[in-house]
Amino acid sequence: MLPRPDGPQGRLIVALDTPTLAQAEALAGPVAPEAGLLKLGLELFCAEGPPALARLRGLAPVFLDVKLHDIPNTVAGAIGALAALGPAMITIHAAGGPAMIAAARKAAEAAGAARPMILAVTVLTSLDAATLRAIGVEADPVNQVIRLARMALEAGADGLVCSPREVGPIRAALGEGPRLVVPGIRPAGSALGDQARVATPEEAVRDGADWIVVGRPVTGAADPAAAARAIVASLPR
Ligand code: C5P
């Protein structure tokens, strides 16, 4: 049985979107005791590699957001290599198809009981209906999200990464089983940055998010640990 978050603090994933490990560690030190997980993304992982994961994992469980998408054999090999580094969650693209997703799950299971959760990304929020048509997808974005989500879960994904506005439709279509990890979160009153469609931490959890991913509202705050604490305090018990 895969974990669900253990209390409000366990729900908070802080995104460390920094170009260097030194900057990530400077943020992670004070923030990790206030959060459930730390998100290590593609930029930092490409720059600093496995040592970044090892260092951050010493502070909190790590959500490794690398969005793998390749032939099944290659993704299985990559998941096997990454699982050995001990992340709690790894992302793949649902668009890689059922065989790729099944191969990812199988490779994760080879890591044993403490295996990483495999989370599927459906339609990137940077893709609108016009862009989807440009790559040959005629479906409405939300229908495409549900279609890919259902396929990914049937193929073996443990959960999904989705936007706050997708949480309700996904729960309605696919039930309470899938683990949902939700970025695009802004505490009331904080700057939107480049996020257009957001929810507050409380709204996202009430709608059915298991974990929320928050970057700049924490990492850009004058006191990141206090910002993380305030978000956790705002979550339903
Ligand atoms: O700083 P902010 O809270 O906007 O950071 C959100 C994090 O979640 C970033 O790491 C971003 O790449 C990621 N993310 C997102 N929207 C998605 C998928 C991932 O904001 N649809």
GROMACS .gro file of N, CA and C in nm, residues 3 18 35 49 63 78 101 110 128 132 146 152 155 167 169 173-174 186 192 194 197 203 209 221 231:
model
   75
    3PRO      N    1   0.190   0.517   0.039
    3PRO     CA    2   0.150   0.614   0.141
    3PRO      C    3   0.058   0.723   0.088
   18THR      N    4   1.600   2.595  -0.834
   18THR     CA    5   1.724   2.675  -0.835
   18THR      C    6   1.821   2.613  -0.934
   35ALA      N    7   0.799   2.089   0.591
   35ALA     CA    8   0.731   2.035   0.473
   35ALA      C    9   0.730   1.883   0.476
   49GLY      N   10   2.288   1.658  -1.093
   49GLY     CA   11   2.281   1.514  -1.100
   49GLY      C   12   2.250   1.443  -0.969
   63PHE      N   13   1.068   1.444  -0.421
   63PHE     CA   14   0.984   1.428  -0.540
   63PHE      C   15   1.072   1.465  -0.658
   78ALA      N   16   1.602   0.385  -1.690
   78ALA     CA   17   1.618   0.512  -1.618
   78ALA      C   18   1.552   0.507  -1.482
  101ILE      N   19   0.446   0.305  -1.945
  101ILE     CA   20   0.404   0.324  -1.805
  101ILE      C   21   0.418   0.192  -1.728
  110ALA      N   22   1.090  -0.318  -0.869
  110ALA     CA   23   1.213  -0.392  -0.845
  110ALA      C   24   1.294  -0.329  -0.731
  128ASP      N   25  -0.225   2.470  -2.469
  128ASP     CA   26  -0.367   2.504  -2.478
  128ASP      C   27  -0.430   2.426  -2.595
  132LEU      N   28  -0.251   2.185  -2.874
  132LEU     CA   29  -0.284   2.042  -2.886
  132LEU      C   30  -0.322   2.008  -3.029
  146ILE      N   31  -0.835   1.357  -1.891
  146ILE     CA   32  -0.905   1.241  -1.832
  146ILE      C   33  -0.868   1.113  -1.909
  152ALA      N   34  -0.321   0.594  -1.796
  152ALA     CA   35  -0.199   0.583  -1.715
  152ALA      C   36  -0.224   0.499  -1.591
  155ALA      N   37  -0.255   0.140  -1.669
  155ALA     CA   38  -0.126   0.080  -1.708
  155ALA      C   39  -0.032   0.064  -1.589
  167VAL      N   40  -0.841   1.867  -1.061
  167VAL     CA   41  -0.859   1.776  -0.948
  167VAL      C   42  -1.003   1.726  -0.942
  169PRO      N   43  -1.258   1.720  -1.179
  169PRO     CA   44  -1.295   1.627  -1.287
  169PRO      C   45  -1.225   1.490  -1.276
  173ALA      N   46  -1.420   1.140  -1.229
  173ALA     CA   47  -1.412   1.034  -1.330
  173ALA      C   48  -1.341   0.909  -1.279
  174LEU      N   49  -1.244   0.926  -1.190
  174LEU     CA   50  -1.154   0.815  -1.157
  174LEU      C   51  -1.152   0.779  -1.009
  186ARG      N   52  -0.137   2.898  -0.495
  186ARG     CA   53  -0.102   3.031  -0.443
  186ARG      C   54  -0.182   3.060  -0.318
  192LEU      N   55   0.095   3.591  -0.837
  192LEU     CA   56   0.068   3.478  -0.927
  192LEU      C   57   0.193   3.434  -1.001
  194ASP      N   58   0.398   3.347  -1.309
  194ASP     CA   59   0.350   3.306  -1.441
  194ASP      C   60   0.236   3.205  -1.432
  197ARG      N   61  -0.394   2.989  -1.367
  197ARG     CA   62  -0.511   2.929  -1.304
  197ARG      C   63  -0.465   2.860  -1.176
  203GLU      N   64  -0.811   2.524  -0.080
  203GLU     CA   65  -0.905   2.484  -0.186
  203GLU      C   66  -0.859   2.355  -0.253
  209ALA      N   67  -0.686   1.716  -0.365
  209ALA     CA   68  -0.541   1.697  -0.380
  209ALA      C   69  -0.487   1.621  -0.261
  221ALA      N   70   0.987   3.394  -0.027
  221ALA     CA   71   0.943   3.469   0.092
  221ALA      C   72   1.063   3.517   0.172
  231ILE      N   73   0.137   2.799   0.532
  231ILE     CA   74   0.060   2.717   0.436
  231ILE      C   75   0.008   2.591   0.505
   0.00000   0.00000   0.00000
